[in-house]
Amino acid sequence: MASSQLTASSISTRNVFASFEGLRPVQFHCPRHVTIGNPARRSFKGLVVKASTAVAPKYTTIKPLGDRVLLKIKEAEEKTQGGILLPSNAQTKPQGGEVVAVGEGKTLGKNQVENSVKPGAQVVYSKYAGTEVDFNGEKHLILKDDDIVGILETDDIKDLKPLNDRVLIQIEKAEEKTAGGLFLTQATKDKPSFGTVVAVGPGFVDEEGNRKPLPVTSGNTVLYSKYAGNDFKGKDGYEYITLRSSDIIAILS
């Protein structure tokens, strides 16, 4: 793509008031993606870069306020289970970390609601939640207590203990064949939007600070909204999803 530069030296003051008679209007069709500067640089549509905030070494502590929590982010996996080294662009972004500090909670109505986690807890949190900070040479995350999905003391997602209104569901396996008996490829399989409830949180907190139990329990087969929640792969080969109870549409029986 050709590019042009306009500088002050290239403009003649004598031509500023030149006549434009006889010129026809020209319509320019602007493409949706324009490369500015180096034409060799590739354009990545939809790419979101989330930069972290660096905390100066002179600060030795971070105290989260209100219902916010400070986590130390778990390092990304550098190898597959088979021991193959992964390039940095293929490493899965971690969604887990260790609680370092918590705020004092929040006030709802006349009740003071404490945060759901304590320092030292190993937790799983929602994708893209919170603000990343570089502190003491390590990656940290400050996020709201409500953005923490659950407590996970092992490395297997099926052991997750959901918090608040979160629900852990084992997704029903996708159909391998069509009704006519044809085998489906991985690309043509419909992702199921129903599964079995594995664990539920203690419930959501209403505007008065009272905790309300969830309408589903472990063992229920439920239908939930597509594209809701966060997907995980269990060590047992099953797919799991964590979502809010409000994303569950119905109980199947």
Tab-separated table of C-alpha atoms in Angstrom:
chain	number	residue	atom	x	y	z
A	1	MET	CA	0.000	0.000	0.000
A	2	ALA	CA	1.440	3.352	-1.028
A	3	SER	CA	1.671	6.006	1.646
A	4	SER	CA	2.182	9.751	1.421
A	5	GLN	CA	3.530	12.297	3.862
A	6	LEU	CA	2.401	15.868	4.234
A	7	THR	CA	4.895	18.248	5.791
A	8	ALA	CA	4.918	21.977	6.368
A	9	SER	CA	7.810	22.414	3.950
A	10	SER	CA	5.848	20.791	1.128
A	11	ILE	CA	3.084	23.433	1.244
A	12	SER	CA	3.549	26.620	-0.702
A	13	THR	CA	1.780	29.649	0.776
A	14	ARG	CA	1.319	31.011	-2.706
A	15	ASN	CA	-0.906	28.048	-3.601
A	16	VAL	CA	-3.093	28.143	-0.499
A	17	PHE	CA	-5.789	30.180	-2.187
A	18	ALA	CA	-5.506	28.510	-5.572
A	19	SER	CA	-8.636	28.199	-7.680
A	20	PHE	CA	-10.436	24.837	-7.639
A	21	GLU	CA	-12.827	25.588	-10.501
A	22	GLY	CA	-13.537	22.705	-12.818
A	23	LEU	CA	-12.591	20.028	-10.340
A	24	ARG	CA	-15.093	17.235	-9.935
A	25	PRO	CA	-15.835	15.776	-6.508
A	26	VAL	CA	-14.176	12.423	-6.019
A	27	GLN	CA	-15.702	9.775	-3.779
A	28	PHE	CA	-13.230	7.721	-1.768
A	29	HIS	CA	-14.178	4.273	-0.566
A	30	CYS	CA	-12.425	3.742	2.750
A	31	PRO	CA	-11.697	0.074	3.540
A	32	ARG	CA	-12.762	-1.254	6.927
A	33	HIS	CA	-9.165	-2.048	7.861
A	34	VAL	CA	-6.426	0.445	7.098
A	35	THR	CA	-2.773	-0.268	7.737
A	36	ILE	CA	-1.011	2.820	9.022
A	37	GLY	CA	2.757	3.146	9.041
A	38	ASN	CA	4.677	-0.019	8.247
A	39	PRO	CA	2.710	-1.867	5.524
A	40	ALA	CA	4.485	-5.107	6.422
A	41	ARG	CA	2.853	-5.125	9.852
A	42	ARG	CA	-0.106	-7.523	9.933
A	43	SER	CA	-3.582	-6.531	11.100
A	44	PHE	CA	-5.229	-8.671	13.780
A	45	LYS	CA	-8.973	-8.069	13.816
A	46	GLY	CA	-10.548	-8.404	17.233
A	47	LEU	CA	-7.232	-8.707	19.107
A	48	VAL	CA	-7.454	-7.187	22.583
A	49	VAL	CA	-4.206	-6.347	24.321
A	50	LYS	CA	-4.516	-6.058	28.081
A	51	ALA	CA	-1.423	-4.382	29.484
A	52	SER	CA	-0.565	-4.722	33.157
A	53	THR	CA	0.206	-1.835	35.490
A	54	ALA	CA	3.704	-1.845	36.966
A	55	VAL	CA	3.965	-0.977	40.667
A	56	ALA	CA	7.167	0.905	41.561
A	57	PRO	CA	9.617	-0.970	43.856
A	58	LYS	CA	9.250	1.698	46.567
A	59	TYR	CA	5.764	0.315	47.336
A	60	THR	CA	5.928	-2.859	49.405
A	61	THR	CA	2.261	-3.723	49.959
A	62	ILE	CA	-1.045	-3.585	48.110
A	63	LYS	CA	-4.212	-3.374	50.199
A	64	PRO	CA	-7.392	-4.016	48.195
A	65	LEU	CA	-10.455	-2.022	49.220
A	66	GLY	CA	-14.095	-2.968	49.638
A	67	ASP	CA	-15.087	-6.175	47.887
A	68	ARG	CA	-11.847	-6.411	45.907
A	69	VAL	CA	-9.277	-9.202	46.150
A	70	LEU	CA	-5.572	-9.345	45.274
A	71	LEU	CA	-4.407	-12.555	43.583
A	72	LYS	CA	-1.006	-13.827	42.511
A	73	ILE	CA	-1.621	-15.259	39.042
A	74	LYS	CA	-0.705	-18.862	38.373
A	75	GLU	CA	1.980	-19.304	35.724
A	76	ALA	CA	0.849	-20.502	32.291
A	77	GLU	CA	1.519	-24.117	31.407
A	78	GLU	CA	4.721	-24.392	29.371
A	79	LYS	CA	4.304	-28.061	28.463
A	80	THR	CA	1.509	-30.359	27.375
A	81	GLN	CA	0.616	-33.396	29.478
A	82	GLY	CA	2.825	-35.388	27.099
A	83	GLY	CA	5.821	-33.189	27.891
A	84	ILE	CA	5.868	-31.181	24.662
A	85	LEU	CA	7.070	-27.598	25.094
A	86	LEU	CA	4.516	-24.994	24.059
A	87	PRO	CA	5.410	-21.719	22.337
A	88	SER	CA	4.280	-18.629	24.244
A	89	ASN	CA	1.425	-17.936	21.823
A	90	ALA	CA	0.013	-21.447	22.352
A	91	GLN	CA	0.130	-21.425	26.142
A	92	THR	CA	-3.273	-21.317	27.789
A	93	LYS	CA	-3.903	-18.129	29.702
A	94	PRO	CA	-4.275	-19.140	33.357
A	95	GLN	CA	-7.550	-18.537	35.167
A	96	GLY	CA	-6.235	-19.490	38.567
A	97	GLY	CA	-4.220	-17.928	41.324
A	98	GLU	CA	-3.554	-17.612	45.042
A	99	VAL	CA	-5.323	-15.047	47.207
A	100	VAL	CA	-2.764	-12.632	48.682
A	101	ALA	CA	-5.018	-10.048	50.338
A	102	VAL	CA	-8.708	-9.195	50.598
A	103	GLY	CA	-10.693	-6.038	51.244
A	104	GLU	CA	-13.070	-5.461	54.137
A	105	GLY	CA	-16.142	-6.457	52.108
A	106	LYS	CA	-19.172	-4.358	51.247
A	107	THR	CA	-22.319	-3.052	52.910
A	108	LEU	CA	-25.712	-4.094	51.530
A	109	GLY	CA	-28.735	-2.693	53.311
A	110	LYS	CA	-27.907	-2.869	57.003
A	111	ASN	CA	-25.616	-5.872	56.657
A	112	GLN	CA	-21.865	-6.024	56.208
A	113	VAL	CA	-21.024	-8.760	53.683
A	114	GLU	CA	-17.520	-10.181	53.955
A	115	ASN	CA	-15.573	-11.392	50.941
A	116	SER	CA	-15.909	-15.090	50.103
A	117	VAL	CA	-12.210	-15.968	50.214
A	118	LYS	CA	-9.287	-15.703	52.621
A	119	PRO	CA	-5.547	-15.181	51.981
A	120	GLY	CA	-3.864	-18.402	50.878
A	121	ALA	CA	-6.889	-19.829	49.057
A	122	GLN	CA	-6.334	-21.251	45.550
A	123	VAL	CA	-9.074	-19.901	43.297
A	124	VAL	CA	-10.383	-19.849	39.744
A	125	TYR	CA	-11.643	-16.568	38.302
A	126	SER	CA	-13.567	-15.345	35.269
A	127	LYS	CA	-11.750	-14.578	32.026
A	128	TYR	CA	-10.828	-10.940	31.413
A	129	ALA	CA	-11.766	-9.947	34.975
A	130	GLY	CA	-9.913	-7.382	37.046
A	131	THR	CA	-6.773	-5.294	36.603
A	132	GLU	CA	-3.369	-6.908	36.111
A	133	VAL	CA	-0.440	-5.447	38.049
A	134	ASP	CA	3.272	-6.251	38.106
A	135	PHE	CA	4.262	-6.340	41.776
A	136	ASN	CA	7.556	-7.582	43.265
A	137	GLY	CA	8.484	-9.088	39.902
A	138	GLU	CA	5.333	-11.239	39.697
A	139	LYS	CA	1.991	-10.975	37.919
A	140	HIS	CA	-0.947	-10.105	40.157
A	141	LEU	CA	-4.610	-9.396	39.590
A	142	ILE	CA	-6.993	-7.113	41.487
A	143	LEU	CA	-10.594	-8.121	40.926
A	144	LYS	CA	-13.979	-8.118	42.631
A	145	ASP	CA	-14.967	-10.951	44.934
A	146	ASP	CA	-17.914	-11.644	42.624
A	147	ASP	CA	-15.510	-12.345	39.727
A	148	ILE	CA	-14.034	-15.334	41.585
A	149	VAL	CA	-15.704	-18.497	40.308
A	150	GLY	CA	-14.660	-20.883	43.074
A	151	ILE	CA	-11.976	-22.434	45.248
A	152	LEU	CA	-9.827	-25.169	43.677
A	153	GLU	CA	-7.298	-26.853	45.948
A	154	THR	CA	-6.344	-29.530	43.370
A	155	ASP	CA	-5.420	-29.359	39.689
A	156	ASP	CA	-8.675	-31.013	38.524
A	157	ILE	CA	-11.606	-28.741	37.741
A	158	LYS	CA	-14.205	-31.273	38.891
A	159	ASP	CA	-13.012	-30.613	42.473
A	160	LEU	CA	-14.017	-26.943	42.218
A	161	LYS	CA	-16.065	-25.503	45.090
A	162	PRO	CA	-18.219	-22.785	43.471
A	163	LEU	CA	-18.737	-19.474	45.251
A	164	ASN	CA	-21.794	-17.239	45.497
A	165	ASP	CA	-24.241	-17.951	42.629
A	166	ARG	CA	-21.833	-20.027	40.528
A	167	VAL	CA	-22.616	-23.580	39.366
A	168	LEU	CA	-20.230	-26.268	38.087
A	169	ILE	CA	-21.708	-28.439	35.332
A	170	GLN	CA	-20.373	-31.522	33.569
A	171	ILE	CA	-21.290	-30.968	29.917
A	172	GLU	CA	-23.117	-33.725	28.088
A	173	LYS	CA	-20.905	-35.278	25.439
A	174	ALA	CA	-21.660	-34.206	21.863
A	175	GLU	CA	-23.419	-36.622	19.530
A	176	GLU	CA	-20.976	-38.703	17.469
A	177	LYS	CA	-23.492	-39.564	14.742
A	178	THR	CA	-26.439	-38.001	12.957
A	179	ALA	CA	-29.926	-39.495	13.216
A	180	GLY	CA	-29.159	-41.299	9.932
A	181	GLY	CA	-26.028	-42.930	11.354
A	182	LEU	CA	-23.397	-40.711	9.731
A	183	PHE	CA	-20.316	-39.958	11.805
A	184	LEU	CA	-19.818	-36.280	12.601
A	185	THR	CA	-16.457	-34.557	12.379
A	186	GLN	CA	-15.220	-32.473	15.298
A	187	ALA	CA	-16.036	-29.292	13.388
A	188	THR	CA	-19.653	-30.271	12.681
A	189	LYS	CA	-20.561	-31.498	16.160
A	190	ASP	CA	-23.031	-29.224	17.932
A	191	LYS	CA	-21.748	-28.116	21.301
A	192	PRO	CA	-24.326	-29.272	23.863
A	193	SER	CA	-25.944	-26.676	26.092
A	194	PHE	CA	-27.036	-29.063	28.800
A	195	GLY	CA	-25.342	-31.207	31.401
A	196	THR	CA	-25.304	-32.470	34.984
A	197	VAL	CA	-24.787	-30.189	37.959
A	198	VAL	CA	-21.682	-31.260	39.888
A	199	ALA	CA	-21.542	-28.565	42.573
A	200	VAL	CA	-23.297	-25.317	43.481
A	201	GLY	CA	-22.323	-22.228	45.430
A	202	PRO	CA	-23.983	-21.096	48.680
A	203	GLY	CA	-26.222	-18.657	46.803
A	204	PHE	CA	-26.326	-15.024	45.744
A	205	VAL	CA	-26.575	-12.041	48.081
A	206	ASP	CA	-29.594	-9.777	47.587
A	207	GLU	CA	-29.726	-5.992	47.948
A	208	GLU	CA	-30.315	-6.295	51.697
A	209	GLY	CA	-27.254	-8.486	52.201
A	210	ASN	CA	-29.209	-11.716	52.687
A	211	ARG	CA	-27.963	-14.858	50.976
A	212	LYS	CA	-30.518	-16.672	48.822
A	213	PRO	CA	-30.158	-20.394	47.985
A	214	LEU	CA	-29.864	-21.455	44.361
A	215	PRO	CA	-32.763	-23.174	42.523
A	216	VAL	CA	-30.615	-26.142	41.409
A	217	THR	CA	-28.755	-28.857	43.314
A	218	SER	CA	-26.057	-31.417	42.568
A	219	GLY	CA	-27.329	-34.181	40.281
A	220	ASN	CA	-29.836	-32.004	38.381
A	221	THR	CA	-29.712	-32.184	34.593
A	222	VAL	CA	-30.042	-28.629	33.351
A	223	LEU	CA	-30.336	-26.620	30.149
A	224	TYR	CA	-28.263	-23.431	30.056
A	225	SER	CA	-27.665	-20.488	27.745
A	226	LYS	CA	-25.179	-20.963	24.933
A	227	TYR	CA	-21.951	-18.961	25.165
A	228	ALA	CA	-22.415	-18.465	28.917
A	229	GLY	CA	-19.740	-19.153	31.525
A	230	ASN	CA	-16.189	-20.505	31.316
A	231	ASP	CA	-15.225	-23.862	29.799
A	232	PHE	CA	-12.680	-26.249	31.309
A	233	LYS	CA	-11.264	-29.667	30.418
A	234	GLY	CA	-11.350	-32.223	33.229
A	235	LYS	CA	-8.745	-34.920	33.804
A	236	ASP	CA	-11.487	-37.506	33.300
A	237	GLY	CA	-11.874	-36.393	29.671
A	238	TYR	CA	-15.161	-34.580	30.230
A	239	GLU	CA	-15.819	-30.936	29.474
A	240	TYR	CA	-16.979	-28.756	32.354
A	241	ILE	CA	-18.480	-25.297	32.514
A	242	THR	CA	-18.895	-22.812	35.340
A	243	LEU	CA	-21.672	-20.251	35.046
A	244	ARG	CA	-24.080	-18.179	37.081
A	245	SER	CA	-27.347	-19.760	38.163
A	246	SER	CA	-29.190	-17.059	36.183
A	247	ASP	CA	-27.717	-18.589	32.992
A	248	ILE	CA	-29.549	-21.867	33.686
A	249	ILE	CA	-32.786	-21.953	31.681
A	250	ALA	CA	-34.503	-25.125	32.917
A	251	ILE	CA	-34.177	-28.389	34.823
A	252	LEU	CA	-34.617	-31.521	32.694
A	253	SER	CA	-36.149	-34.729	34.021
